Short mmCIF file of C-alpha atoms in Angstrom, two decimals:
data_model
loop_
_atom_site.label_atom_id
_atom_site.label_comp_id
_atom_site.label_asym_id
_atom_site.label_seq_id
_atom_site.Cartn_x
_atom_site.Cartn_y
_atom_site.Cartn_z
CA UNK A 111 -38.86 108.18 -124.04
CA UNK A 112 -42.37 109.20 -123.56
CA UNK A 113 -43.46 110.80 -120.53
CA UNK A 114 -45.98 109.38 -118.45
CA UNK A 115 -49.16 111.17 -117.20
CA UNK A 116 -49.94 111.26 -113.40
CA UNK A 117 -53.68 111.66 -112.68
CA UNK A 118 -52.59 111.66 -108.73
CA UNK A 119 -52.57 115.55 -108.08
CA UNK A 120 -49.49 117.00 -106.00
CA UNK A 121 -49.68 119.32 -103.54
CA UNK A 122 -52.38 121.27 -102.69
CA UNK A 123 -54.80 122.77 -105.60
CA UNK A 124 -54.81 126.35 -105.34
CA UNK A 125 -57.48 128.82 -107.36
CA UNK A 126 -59.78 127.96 -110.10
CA UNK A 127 -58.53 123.95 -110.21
CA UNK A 128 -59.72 123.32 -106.84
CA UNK A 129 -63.28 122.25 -107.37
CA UNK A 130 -62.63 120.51 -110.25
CA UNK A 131 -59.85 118.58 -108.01
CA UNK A 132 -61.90 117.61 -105.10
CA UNK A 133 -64.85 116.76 -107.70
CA UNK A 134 -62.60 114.49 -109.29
CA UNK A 135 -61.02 113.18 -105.78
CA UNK A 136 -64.48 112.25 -104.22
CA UNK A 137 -65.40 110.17 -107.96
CA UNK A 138 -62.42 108.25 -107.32
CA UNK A 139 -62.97 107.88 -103.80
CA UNK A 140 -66.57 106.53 -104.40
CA UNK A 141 -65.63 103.92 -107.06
CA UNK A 142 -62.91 102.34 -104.78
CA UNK A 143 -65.45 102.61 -101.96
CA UNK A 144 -68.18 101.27 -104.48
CA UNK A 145 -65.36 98.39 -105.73
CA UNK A 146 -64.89 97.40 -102.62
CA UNK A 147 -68.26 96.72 -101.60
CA UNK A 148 -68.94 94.67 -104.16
CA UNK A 149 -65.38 92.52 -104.06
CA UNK A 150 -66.42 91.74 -100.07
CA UNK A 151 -70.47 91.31 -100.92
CA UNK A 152 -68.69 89.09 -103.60
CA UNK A 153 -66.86 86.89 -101.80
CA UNK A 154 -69.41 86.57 -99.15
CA UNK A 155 -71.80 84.86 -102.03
CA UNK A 156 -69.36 82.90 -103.18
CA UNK A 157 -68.39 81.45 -99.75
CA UNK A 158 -72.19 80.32 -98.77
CA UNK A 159 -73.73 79.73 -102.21
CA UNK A 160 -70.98 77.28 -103.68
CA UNK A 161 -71.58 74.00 -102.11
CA UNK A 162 -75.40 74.59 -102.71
CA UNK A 163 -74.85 75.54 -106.13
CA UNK A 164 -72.98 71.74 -106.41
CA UNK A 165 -75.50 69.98 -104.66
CA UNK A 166 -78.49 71.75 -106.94
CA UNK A 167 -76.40 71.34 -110.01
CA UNK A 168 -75.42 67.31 -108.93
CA UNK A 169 -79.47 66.98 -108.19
CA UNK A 170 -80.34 67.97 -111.52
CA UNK A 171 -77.97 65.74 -113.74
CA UNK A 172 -78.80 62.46 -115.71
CA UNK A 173 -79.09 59.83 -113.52
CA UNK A 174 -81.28 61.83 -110.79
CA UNK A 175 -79.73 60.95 -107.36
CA UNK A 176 -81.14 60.74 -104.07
CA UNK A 177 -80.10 63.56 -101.29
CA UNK A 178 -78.66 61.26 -99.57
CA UNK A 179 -76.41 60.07 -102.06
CA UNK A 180 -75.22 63.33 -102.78
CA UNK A 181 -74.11 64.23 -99.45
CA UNK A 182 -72.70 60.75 -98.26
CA UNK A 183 -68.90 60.19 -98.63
CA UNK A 184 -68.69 57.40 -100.90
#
């Protein structure tokens, strides 16, 4: 079987790996922190620009309705 390679470090990093191990730690921590912005910025878009998006999208189709068409139930 081949073995698999951890990038997770364990322990403590002792002596000349140390910087390289925190450098490494903080460029991961960033991109989840990064990822994570942009997932909740992401979803907050998503959850106020959808119905407009359907409404602009509905008001520019062939025939062209009325507002008030769009919005009413039937």
């Amino acid at each position: 079987m081949a073995s698999r390679v951890s990038l997770k470090s364990k322990g403590k990093a002792s002596g000349k790996g140390s910087k390289g191990s925190q450098e490494e730690k903080s460029l991961a921590q960033s991109f989840k922190e990064w990822s994570t912005w942009t997932v909740k910025k992401a979803k907050v878009i998503t959850h106020y620009g959808f119905i407009p998006l359907v409404i602009i999208i509905g008001m520019n189709s062939e025939p062209k309705p009325h507002i008030s068409q769009l919005l009413s139930p039937v």
